[in-house]
Every structure is written in C-alpha cells, then in structure tokens.
Short mmCIF file of C-alpha atoms and ligand atoms in Angstrom, two decimals:
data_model
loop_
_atom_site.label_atom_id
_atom_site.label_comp_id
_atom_site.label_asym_id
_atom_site.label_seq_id
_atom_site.Cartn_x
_atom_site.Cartn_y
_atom_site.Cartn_z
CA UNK A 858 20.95 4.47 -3.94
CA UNK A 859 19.07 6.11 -1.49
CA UNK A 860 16.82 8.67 -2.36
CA UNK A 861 16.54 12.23 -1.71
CA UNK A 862 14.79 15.30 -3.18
CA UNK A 863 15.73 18.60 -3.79
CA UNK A 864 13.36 20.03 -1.21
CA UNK A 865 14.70 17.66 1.60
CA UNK A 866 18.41 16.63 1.10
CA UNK A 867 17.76 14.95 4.74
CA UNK A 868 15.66 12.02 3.69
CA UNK A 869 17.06 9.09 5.47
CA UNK A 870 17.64 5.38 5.85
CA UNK A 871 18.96 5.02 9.15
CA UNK A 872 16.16 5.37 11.33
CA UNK A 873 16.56 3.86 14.80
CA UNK A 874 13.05 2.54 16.17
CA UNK A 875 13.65 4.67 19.17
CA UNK A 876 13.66 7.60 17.30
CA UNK A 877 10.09 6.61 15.68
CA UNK A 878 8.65 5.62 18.94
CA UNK A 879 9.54 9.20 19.88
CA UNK A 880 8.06 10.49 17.12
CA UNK A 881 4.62 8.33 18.05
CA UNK A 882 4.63 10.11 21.69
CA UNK A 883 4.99 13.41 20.53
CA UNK A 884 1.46 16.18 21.60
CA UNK A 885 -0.92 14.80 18.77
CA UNK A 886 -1.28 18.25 17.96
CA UNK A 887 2.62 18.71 17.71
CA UNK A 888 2.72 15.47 15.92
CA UNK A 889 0.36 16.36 13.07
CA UNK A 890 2.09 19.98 12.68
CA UNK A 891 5.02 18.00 11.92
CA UNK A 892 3.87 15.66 9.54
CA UNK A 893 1.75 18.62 7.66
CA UNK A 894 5.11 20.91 7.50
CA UNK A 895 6.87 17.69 5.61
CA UNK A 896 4.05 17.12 3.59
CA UNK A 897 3.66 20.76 2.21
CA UNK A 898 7.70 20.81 1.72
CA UNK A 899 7.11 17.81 -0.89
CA UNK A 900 3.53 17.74 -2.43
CA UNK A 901 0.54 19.78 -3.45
CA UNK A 902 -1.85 19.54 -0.08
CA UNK A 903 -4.67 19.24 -1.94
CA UNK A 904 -4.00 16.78 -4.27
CA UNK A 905 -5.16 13.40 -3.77
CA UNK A 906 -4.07 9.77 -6.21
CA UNK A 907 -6.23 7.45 -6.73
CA UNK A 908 -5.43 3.61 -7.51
CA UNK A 909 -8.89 1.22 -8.19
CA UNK A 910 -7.95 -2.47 -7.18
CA UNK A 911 -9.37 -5.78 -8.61
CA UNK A 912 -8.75 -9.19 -7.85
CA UNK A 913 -7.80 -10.92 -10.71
CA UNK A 914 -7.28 -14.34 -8.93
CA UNK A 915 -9.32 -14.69 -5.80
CA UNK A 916 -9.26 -17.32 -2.86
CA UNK A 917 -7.01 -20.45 -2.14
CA UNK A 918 -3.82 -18.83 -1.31
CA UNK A 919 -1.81 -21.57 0.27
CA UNK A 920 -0.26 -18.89 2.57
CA UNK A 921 -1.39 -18.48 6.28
CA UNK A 922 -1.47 -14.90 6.48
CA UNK A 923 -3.95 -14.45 9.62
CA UNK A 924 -5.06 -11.23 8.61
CA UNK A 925 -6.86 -12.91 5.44
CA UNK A 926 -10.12 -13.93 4.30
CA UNK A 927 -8.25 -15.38 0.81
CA UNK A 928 -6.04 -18.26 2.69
CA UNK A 929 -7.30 -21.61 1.95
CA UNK A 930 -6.25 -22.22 5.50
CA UNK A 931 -9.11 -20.43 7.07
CA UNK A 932 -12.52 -21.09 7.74
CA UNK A 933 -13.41 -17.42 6.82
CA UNK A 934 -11.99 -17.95 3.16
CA UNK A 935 -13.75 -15.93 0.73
CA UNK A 936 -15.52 -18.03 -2.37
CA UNK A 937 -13.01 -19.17 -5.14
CA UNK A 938 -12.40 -17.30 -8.49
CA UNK A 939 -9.75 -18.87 -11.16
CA UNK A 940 -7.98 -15.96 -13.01
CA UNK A 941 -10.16 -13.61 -14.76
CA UNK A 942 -9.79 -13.10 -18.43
CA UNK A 943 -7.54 -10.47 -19.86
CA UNK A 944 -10.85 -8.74 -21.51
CA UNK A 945 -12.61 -8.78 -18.49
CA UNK A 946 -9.49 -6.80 -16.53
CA UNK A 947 -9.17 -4.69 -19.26
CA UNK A 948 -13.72 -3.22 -19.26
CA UNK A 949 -12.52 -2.98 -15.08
CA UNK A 950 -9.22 -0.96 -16.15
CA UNK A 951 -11.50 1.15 -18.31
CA UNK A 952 -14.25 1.77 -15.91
CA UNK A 953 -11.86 2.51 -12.99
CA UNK A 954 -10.28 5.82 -15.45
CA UNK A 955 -13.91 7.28 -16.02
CA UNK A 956 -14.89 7.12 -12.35
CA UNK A 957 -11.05 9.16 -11.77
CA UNK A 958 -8.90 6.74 -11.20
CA UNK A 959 -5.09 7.11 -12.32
CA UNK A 960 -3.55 3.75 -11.21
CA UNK A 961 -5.16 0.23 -12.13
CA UNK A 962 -4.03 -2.39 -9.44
CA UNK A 963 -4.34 -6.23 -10.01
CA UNK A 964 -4.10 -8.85 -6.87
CA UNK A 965 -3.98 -12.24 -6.91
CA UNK A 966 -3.94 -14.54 -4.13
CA UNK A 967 -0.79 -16.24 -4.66
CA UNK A 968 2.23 -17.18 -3.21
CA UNK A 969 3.96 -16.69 -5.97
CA UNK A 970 2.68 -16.46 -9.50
CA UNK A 971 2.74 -20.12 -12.07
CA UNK A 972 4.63 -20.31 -14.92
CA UNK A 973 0.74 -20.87 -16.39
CA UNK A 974 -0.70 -18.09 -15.32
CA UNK A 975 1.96 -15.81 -15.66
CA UNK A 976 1.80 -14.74 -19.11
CA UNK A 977 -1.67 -13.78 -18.91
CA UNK A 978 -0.76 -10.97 -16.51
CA UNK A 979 1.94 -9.56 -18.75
CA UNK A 980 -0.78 -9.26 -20.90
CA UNK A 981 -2.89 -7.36 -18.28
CA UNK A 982 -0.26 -5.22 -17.92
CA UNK A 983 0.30 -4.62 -21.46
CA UNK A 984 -3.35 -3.73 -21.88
CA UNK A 985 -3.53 -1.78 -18.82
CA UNK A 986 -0.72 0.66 -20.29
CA UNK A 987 -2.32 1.07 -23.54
CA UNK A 988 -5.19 2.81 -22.00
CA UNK A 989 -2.70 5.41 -20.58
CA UNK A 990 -3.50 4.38 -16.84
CA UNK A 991 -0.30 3.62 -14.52
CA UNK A 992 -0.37 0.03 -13.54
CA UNK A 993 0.58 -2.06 -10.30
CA UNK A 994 0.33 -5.72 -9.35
CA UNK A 995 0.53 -7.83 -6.26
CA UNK A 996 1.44 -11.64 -7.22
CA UNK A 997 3.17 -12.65 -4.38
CA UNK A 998 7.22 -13.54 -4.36
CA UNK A 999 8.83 -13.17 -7.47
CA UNK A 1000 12.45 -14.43 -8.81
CA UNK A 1001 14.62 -11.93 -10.72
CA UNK A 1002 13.27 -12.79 -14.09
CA UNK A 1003 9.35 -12.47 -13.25
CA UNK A 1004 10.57 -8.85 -11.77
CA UNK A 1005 12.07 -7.86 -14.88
CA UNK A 1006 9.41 -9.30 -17.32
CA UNK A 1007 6.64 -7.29 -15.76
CA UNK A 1008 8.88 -4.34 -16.59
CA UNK A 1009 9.47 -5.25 -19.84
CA UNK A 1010 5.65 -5.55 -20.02
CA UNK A 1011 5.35 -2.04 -19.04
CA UNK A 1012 4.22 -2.38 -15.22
CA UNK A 1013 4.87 0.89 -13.16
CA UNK A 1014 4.43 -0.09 -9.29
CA UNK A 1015 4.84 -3.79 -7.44
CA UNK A 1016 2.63 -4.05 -4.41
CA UNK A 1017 4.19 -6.32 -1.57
CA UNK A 1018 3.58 -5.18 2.21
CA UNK A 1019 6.12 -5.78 4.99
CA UNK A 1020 3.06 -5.67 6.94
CA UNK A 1021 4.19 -5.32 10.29
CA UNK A 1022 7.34 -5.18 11.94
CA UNK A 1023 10.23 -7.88 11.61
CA UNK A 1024 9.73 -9.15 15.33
CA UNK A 1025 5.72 -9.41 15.16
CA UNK A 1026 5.59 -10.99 11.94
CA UNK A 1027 5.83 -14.48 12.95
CA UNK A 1028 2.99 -13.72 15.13
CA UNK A 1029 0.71 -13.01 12.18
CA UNK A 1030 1.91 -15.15 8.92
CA UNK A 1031 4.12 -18.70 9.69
CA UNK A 1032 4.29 -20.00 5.88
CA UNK A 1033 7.22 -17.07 4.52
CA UNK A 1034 9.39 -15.01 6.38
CA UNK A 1035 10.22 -11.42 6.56
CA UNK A 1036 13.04 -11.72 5.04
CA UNK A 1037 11.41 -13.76 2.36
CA UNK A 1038 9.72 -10.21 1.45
CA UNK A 1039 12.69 -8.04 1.42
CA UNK A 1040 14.12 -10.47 -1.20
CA UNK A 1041 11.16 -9.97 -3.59
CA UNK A 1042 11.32 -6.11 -2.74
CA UNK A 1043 15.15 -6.29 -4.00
CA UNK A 1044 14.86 -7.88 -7.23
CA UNK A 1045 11.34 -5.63 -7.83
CA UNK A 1046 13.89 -2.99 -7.42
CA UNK A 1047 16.65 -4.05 -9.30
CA UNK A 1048 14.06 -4.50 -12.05
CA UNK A 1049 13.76 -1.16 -12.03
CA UNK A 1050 9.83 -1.07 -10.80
CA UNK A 1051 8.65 1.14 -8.50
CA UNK A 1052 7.86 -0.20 -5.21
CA UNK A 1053 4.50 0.28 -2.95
CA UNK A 1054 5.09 -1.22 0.16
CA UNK A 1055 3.23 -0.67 3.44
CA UNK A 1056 1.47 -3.01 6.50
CA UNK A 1057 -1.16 -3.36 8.26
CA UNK A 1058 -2.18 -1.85 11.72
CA UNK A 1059 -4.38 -2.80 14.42
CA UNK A 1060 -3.15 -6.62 14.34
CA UNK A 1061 -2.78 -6.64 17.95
CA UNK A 1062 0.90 -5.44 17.31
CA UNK A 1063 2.77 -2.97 20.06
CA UNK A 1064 3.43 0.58 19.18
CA UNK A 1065 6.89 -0.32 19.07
CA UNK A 1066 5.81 -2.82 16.30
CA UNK A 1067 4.16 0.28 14.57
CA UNK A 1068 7.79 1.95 14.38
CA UNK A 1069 9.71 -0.68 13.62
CA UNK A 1070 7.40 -1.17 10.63
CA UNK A 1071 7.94 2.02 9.81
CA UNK A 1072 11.40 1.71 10.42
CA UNK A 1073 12.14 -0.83 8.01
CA UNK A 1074 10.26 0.72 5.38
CA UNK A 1075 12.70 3.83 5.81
CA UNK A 1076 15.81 1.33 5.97
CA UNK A 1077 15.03 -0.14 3.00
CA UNK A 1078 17.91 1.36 -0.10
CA UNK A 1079 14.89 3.37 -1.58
CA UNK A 1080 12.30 4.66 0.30
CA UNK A 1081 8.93 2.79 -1.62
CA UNK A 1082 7.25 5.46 -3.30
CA UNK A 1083 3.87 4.50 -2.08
CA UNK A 1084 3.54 3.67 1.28
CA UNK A 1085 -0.16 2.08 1.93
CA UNK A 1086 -1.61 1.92 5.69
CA UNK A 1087 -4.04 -0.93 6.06
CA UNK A 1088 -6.41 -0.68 9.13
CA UNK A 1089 -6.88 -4.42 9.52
CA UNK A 1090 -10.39 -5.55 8.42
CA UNK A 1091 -11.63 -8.21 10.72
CA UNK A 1092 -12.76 -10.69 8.94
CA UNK A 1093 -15.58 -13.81 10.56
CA UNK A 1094 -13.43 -16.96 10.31
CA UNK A 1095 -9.83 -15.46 10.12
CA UNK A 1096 -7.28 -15.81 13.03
CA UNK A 1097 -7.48 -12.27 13.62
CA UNK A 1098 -11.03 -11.67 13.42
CA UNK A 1099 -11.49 -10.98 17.32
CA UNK A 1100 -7.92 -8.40 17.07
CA UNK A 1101 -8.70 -5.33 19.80
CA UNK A 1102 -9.44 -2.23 18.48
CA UNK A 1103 -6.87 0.19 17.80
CA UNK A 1104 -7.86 3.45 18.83
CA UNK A 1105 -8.45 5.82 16.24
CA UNK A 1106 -5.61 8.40 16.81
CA UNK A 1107 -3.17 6.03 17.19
CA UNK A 1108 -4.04 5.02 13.42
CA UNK A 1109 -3.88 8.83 12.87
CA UNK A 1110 -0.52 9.13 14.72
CA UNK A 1111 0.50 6.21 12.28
CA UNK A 1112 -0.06 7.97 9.04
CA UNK A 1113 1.61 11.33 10.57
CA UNK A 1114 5.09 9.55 11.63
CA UNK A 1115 4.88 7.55 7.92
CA UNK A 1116 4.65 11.22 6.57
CA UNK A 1117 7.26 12.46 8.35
CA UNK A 1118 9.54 9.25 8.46
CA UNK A 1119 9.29 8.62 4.42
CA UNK A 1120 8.76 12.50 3.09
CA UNK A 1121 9.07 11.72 -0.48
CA UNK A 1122 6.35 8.82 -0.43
CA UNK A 1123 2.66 8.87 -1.41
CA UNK A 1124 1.27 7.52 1.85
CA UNK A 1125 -2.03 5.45 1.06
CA UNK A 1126 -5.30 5.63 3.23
CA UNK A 1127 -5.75 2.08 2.52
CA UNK A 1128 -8.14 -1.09 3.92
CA UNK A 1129 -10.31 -0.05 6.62
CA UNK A 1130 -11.98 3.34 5.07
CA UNK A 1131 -15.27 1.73 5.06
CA UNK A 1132 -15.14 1.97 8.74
CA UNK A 1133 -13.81 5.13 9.36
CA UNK A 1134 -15.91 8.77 9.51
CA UNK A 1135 -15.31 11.46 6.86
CA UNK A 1136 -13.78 13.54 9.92
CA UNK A 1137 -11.34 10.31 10.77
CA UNK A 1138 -10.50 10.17 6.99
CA UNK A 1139 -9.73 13.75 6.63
CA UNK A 1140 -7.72 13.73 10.05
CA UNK A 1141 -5.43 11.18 8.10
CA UNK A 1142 -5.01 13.53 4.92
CA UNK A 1143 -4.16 16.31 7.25
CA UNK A 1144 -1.66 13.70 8.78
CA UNK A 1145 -0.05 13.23 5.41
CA UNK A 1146 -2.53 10.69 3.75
CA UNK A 1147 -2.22 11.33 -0.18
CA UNK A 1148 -3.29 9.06 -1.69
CA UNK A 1149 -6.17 6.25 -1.27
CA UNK A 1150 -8.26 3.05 -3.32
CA UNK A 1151 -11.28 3.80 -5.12
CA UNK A 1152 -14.46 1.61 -5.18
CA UNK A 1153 -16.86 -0.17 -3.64
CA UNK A 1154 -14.11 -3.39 -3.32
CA UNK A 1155 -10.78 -3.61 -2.09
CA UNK A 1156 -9.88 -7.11 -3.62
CA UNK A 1157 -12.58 -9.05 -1.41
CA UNK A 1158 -13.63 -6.50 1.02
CA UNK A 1159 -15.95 -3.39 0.85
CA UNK A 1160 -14.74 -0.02 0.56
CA UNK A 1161 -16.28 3.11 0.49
CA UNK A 1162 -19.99 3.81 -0.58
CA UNK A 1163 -20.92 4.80 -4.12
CA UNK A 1164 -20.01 8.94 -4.45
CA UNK A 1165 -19.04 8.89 -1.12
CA UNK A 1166 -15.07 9.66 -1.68
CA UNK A 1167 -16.07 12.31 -4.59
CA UNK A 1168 -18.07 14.16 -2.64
CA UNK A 1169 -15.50 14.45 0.25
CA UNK A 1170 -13.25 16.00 -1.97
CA UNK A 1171 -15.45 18.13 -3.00
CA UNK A 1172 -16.21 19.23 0.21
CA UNK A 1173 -12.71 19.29 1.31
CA UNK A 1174 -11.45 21.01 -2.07
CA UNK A 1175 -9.04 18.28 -3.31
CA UNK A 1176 -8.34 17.27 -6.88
CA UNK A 1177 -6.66 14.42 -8.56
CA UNK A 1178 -3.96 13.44 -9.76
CA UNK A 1179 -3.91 12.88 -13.46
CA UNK A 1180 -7.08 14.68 -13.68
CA UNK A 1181 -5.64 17.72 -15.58
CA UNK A 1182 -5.31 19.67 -12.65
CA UNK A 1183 -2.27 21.03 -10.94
CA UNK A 1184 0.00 18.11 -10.31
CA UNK A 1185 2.59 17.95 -7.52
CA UNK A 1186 6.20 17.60 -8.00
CA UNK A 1187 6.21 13.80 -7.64
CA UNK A 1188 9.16 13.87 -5.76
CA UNK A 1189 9.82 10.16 -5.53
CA UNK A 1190 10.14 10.23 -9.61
CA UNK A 1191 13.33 12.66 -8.93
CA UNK A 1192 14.80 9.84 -6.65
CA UNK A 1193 17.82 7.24 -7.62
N1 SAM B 1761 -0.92 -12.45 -2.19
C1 SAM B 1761 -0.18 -11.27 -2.35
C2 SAM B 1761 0.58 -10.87 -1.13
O1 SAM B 1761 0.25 -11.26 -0.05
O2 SAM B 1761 1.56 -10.13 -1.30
C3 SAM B 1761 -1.04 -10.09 -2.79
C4 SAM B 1761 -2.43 -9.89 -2.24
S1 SAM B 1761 -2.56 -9.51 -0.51
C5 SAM B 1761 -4.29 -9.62 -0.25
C6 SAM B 1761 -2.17 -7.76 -0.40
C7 SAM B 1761 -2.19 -7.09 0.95
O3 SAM B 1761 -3.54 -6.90 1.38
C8 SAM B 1761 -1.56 -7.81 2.12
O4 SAM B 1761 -0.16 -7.69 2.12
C9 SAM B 1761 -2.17 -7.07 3.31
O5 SAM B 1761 -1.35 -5.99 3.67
C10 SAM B 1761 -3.50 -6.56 2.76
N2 SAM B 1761 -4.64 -7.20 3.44
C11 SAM B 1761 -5.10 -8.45 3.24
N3 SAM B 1761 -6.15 -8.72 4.05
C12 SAM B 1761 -6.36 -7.61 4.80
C13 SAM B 1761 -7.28 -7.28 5.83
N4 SAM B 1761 -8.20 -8.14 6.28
N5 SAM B 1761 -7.21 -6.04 6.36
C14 SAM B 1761 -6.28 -5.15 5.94
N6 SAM B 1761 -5.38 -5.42 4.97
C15 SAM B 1761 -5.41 -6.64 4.41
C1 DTB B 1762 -2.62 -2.96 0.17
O1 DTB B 1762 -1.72 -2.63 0.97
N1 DTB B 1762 -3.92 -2.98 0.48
C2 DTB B 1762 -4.69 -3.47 -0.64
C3 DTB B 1762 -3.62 -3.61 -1.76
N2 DTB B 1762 -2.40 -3.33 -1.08
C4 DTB B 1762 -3.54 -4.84 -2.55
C5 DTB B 1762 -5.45 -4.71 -0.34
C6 DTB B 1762 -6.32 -4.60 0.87
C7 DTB B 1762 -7.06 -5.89 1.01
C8 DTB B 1762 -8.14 -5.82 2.04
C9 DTB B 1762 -8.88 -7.10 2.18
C10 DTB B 1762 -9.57 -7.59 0.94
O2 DTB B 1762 -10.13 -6.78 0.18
O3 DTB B 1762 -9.60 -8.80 0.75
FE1 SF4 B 1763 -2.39 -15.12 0.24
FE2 SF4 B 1763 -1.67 -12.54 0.02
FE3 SF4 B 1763 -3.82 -13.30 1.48
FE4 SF4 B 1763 -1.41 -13.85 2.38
S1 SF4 B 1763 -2.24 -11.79 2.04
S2 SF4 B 1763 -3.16 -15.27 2.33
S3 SF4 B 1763 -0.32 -14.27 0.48
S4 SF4 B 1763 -3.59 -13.49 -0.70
#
C-alpha cells in the first residue's frame, strides 16, 4: 500500500525520471526552497537521528561490488574479521546510546547470511532491543523466512541500497542483479520491517542515473522510510578508486530532489562526511538531510572526527531524536 501522510495526501509512486531530471535542473536556489518547504510540511527542521554502525562481519564478501573495500575480489580489500561475539556488539550497542545515538546498525559483508551464522544475529538483535535502542541490519539477500525471523527477533529497519539506478548498475556490481535487490526489499517488507534503502553517488553515474535512482526508490509500494545518500568513498585498490569527482552541489541537488521526491522519508547524510566541510554538511540538512551515522567508523571507513558532529549541532541548534527533546511527527510510522 502506498504510503501517504496526513500533511501530504500527494506522496507518490509514479515518478517518471523526466520529471526528476527536471527537478535536478531547477535554480539551486529554487531547488533547495523546494526541498526545505517539503521538509518543514513533514518534520521538525531542527531535529536530527542518529544511527551508529558496526561491522559485525568484516571482509571476504564474495560479491564484486566495485565501490568496496570488503570484496574478496579486490586488491583494496580491507583485513578479515570472522563475526564478532554477541557481547562484544552488545558494549558497542551500549556505547553508541551514551554518545546519542538512537539506532544501532549491524553490517556484515555477506551475500547473504549462513544458516551458521544466522542465529547469532537474532541474538544481536534481541540484545540490541533490550537496551531500548531501535535496531537495523544489513546481511545481504534474504529469503522470506530470514525476513520474518529478524522480525520476530525484534529488528526495526533492514538496510539494502539500490545503489544506483537500474541501467548503471551493471556498470558497478556484475555478481547480483537489480532485480535481485528489489526481491529482498519485498519480502523485508512483507515481513513487516521497515526498510532503509538508498545508493551511492559520485560512481561515475549520469545525472539521469541520479534520478532514476531516485526514481525507483519512489516506485517502490512503500516509500523506504530512511533514505541514505552515500558519497562514494574512493577506496586504493577498488575498481572505482580513480571515479571523477562529483561536484559538490550536485551532491547537494541530490539530497534536495530525495527530499522532495520521498517527503515522508528520513533522508541520511551518509558515507562521505569525512570529506565534506561543516558548510557542505549543513547545505545538505538545509536540502532535507535528517538524519546521519555517528562515529569515527562507518563499517570500514572513517567518519567524522571525535566531537566534531556534536558540536555542529550545537552550533547549528539541532537536537536529537530520542534525546527527550521535541520529536517530529515521524510521518513514515503513520504510513501503510
Ligand atoms: N553486504 C551487504 C550489502 O551489500 O547489502 C551490507 C553491507 S554494504 C557495505 C552496505 C552499503 O554500504 C552498500 O550498499 C553501499 O551503498 C555502501 N558502501 C559500501 N562501500 C562504500 C563506499 N566505498 N562508499 C560509499 N558507500 C559505500
Ligand atoms: C549505507 O547506505 N551506508 C552505510 C550503511 N548503509 C551500512 C555503509 C557505508 C559504508 C562505507 C564504506 C565502509 O565503511 O566500508
Ligand atoms: Fe559485499 Fe556488501 Fe561490500 Fe557488496 S557492498 S562487496 S555485498 S559487503
């Protein structure tokens, strides 16, 4: 069912790329009115959600994804970790709520989780609810039954990126399809999970790739209710380590027409922030950006520096969510 919310009974899923690419050539400045109108129709402007990452299972993804330093197919793969131990996620869990955090995510580089391993992260997830923080994991494809076991375990959000749009993708990963994705998306769905569900931008995709990413993440039945942008981090020994640069108001642009494209949806400031200025950062709030990762780590790659994201909010008077202060009406929750 598709959702809507009571402040926009217009949300839609049957964008046309040209429509989005229109959207992308708007005036900048006309572009980021837009996207701040939609954003103060649906959330609190000044409230900001924070999810903390870890890797639980690091390195020797058979995939090819040429974005990443975790494939075993690339000389730039990152040193090998087996899967961590449930106490060990659970002091990480713990220590991501005191530094703010609301939302404890767990990766692991697989292609799609073992029947070994599996149970162990059920129990992650268990123990990740009982501290009261909201949980998400990325594991790769899932059938039907792993969806609806990690619900039964108590896990809020799945994390699995289109990544780009359907016609580039073959470009960037050959070992699944994009198709492949949408399937896990449906039964994560039909689980009843919530979804997160973004890409990743400055791959040496078109701008027409940028909307038809977009695109298909509005298409989809339910919009995902978090939406992360990844600047692509180039990392030494990956296939896509020498990518151009993408200018930095074209990633701007990017966040605005996901804000005004998927209204309902936290859109996430995601991989890339170490890179990017405090004034490039808060261009991409003021572009719709409301949510981000904490740390010093993504799941291999650095960050942001110690205190550094704190004291931007400070400075830019945003609070977060979960933190007692005013929450935002969450309008995804209201959806389907
Ligand atoms: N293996 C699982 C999968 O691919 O779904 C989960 C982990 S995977 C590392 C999660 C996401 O991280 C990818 O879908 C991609 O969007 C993002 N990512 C990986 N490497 C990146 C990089 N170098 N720069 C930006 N984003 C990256
Ligand atoms: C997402 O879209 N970005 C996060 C999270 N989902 C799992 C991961 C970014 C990974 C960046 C490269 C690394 O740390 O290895
Ligand atoms: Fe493996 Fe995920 Fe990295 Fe692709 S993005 S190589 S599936 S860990």
């Amino acid at each position: 069912m598709p959702n809507s919310t009571p402040a926009d009974k217009a949300t839609r899923h049957d964008w046309r790329v040209e429509e989005i690419e229109a959207l992308f050539q708007l005036p900048f400045l006309d572009l980021l009115y837009r996207a701040q109108c939609v954003h103060r129709a649906h959330f609190d402007p000044n409230q900001i959600q924070v999810s903390q990452l870890l890797s639980i299972k690091t390195g020797a993804c058979p995939e090819d994804c040429g974005y990443c330093p975790q494939s075993a197919r690339h000389a730039g793969e990152v040193a090998r970790e087996p899967l961590l131990d449930v106490e060990q996620v659970v002091a990480q869990a713990r220590a991501a709520q005191a530094s703010g955090a609301n939302r404890f995510c767990m990766g692991a580089a697989w292609r799609t989780p073992s029947p070994r391993d599996f149970p162990k992260v059920l129990e992650m997830v268990r123990r990740v609810g009982e501290l009261g923080m909201e949980s998400c994991v990325t594991l790769g494809m899932l059938t039907p039954e792993q969806a609806r076991q990690l619900k039964a375990a108590g896990l809020d959000y799945y994390n699995h990126n289109l990544d780009t749009s359907p016609e580039f993708y073959g470009e960037v990963i050959t070992t699944r399809t994009f198709d492949d994705r949408i399937e896990t998306l449906h039964h994560v769905r039909e689980a009843g999970l919530k979804v997160c569900c973004g890409g990743i931008v400055g791959m040496g995709e078109s701008r027409r790739d940028r909307a038809g990413l977009i695109a298909a993440l509005a298409n989809l039945p339910v919009h995902p209710e978090s939406v992360p942008v990844n600047r692509l981090i180039r990392v030494e020994g990956t296939p896509l380590a020498d990518a151009a640069d993408l200018d930095e108001l074209e990633f701007v642009r990017t966040i605005a027409v996901a804000r005004i494209v998927l209204p309902g949806s936290h859109v996430r400031l995601s991989a890339g922030r170490e890179s990017m200025s405090d004034a490039l950062q808060t261009l991409c709030f003021l572009a719709g950006a409301n949510s981000i990762f904490s740390g010093e780590k993504l799941l291999t790659a650095g960050n942001a520096a110690p205190g550094a994201d704190s004291d931007l909010f400070a400075r830019l008077g945003l609070t977060l969510t979960g933190s007692g202060e005013r929450r935002c009406a969450e309008p995804d929750r209201a959806t389907a």
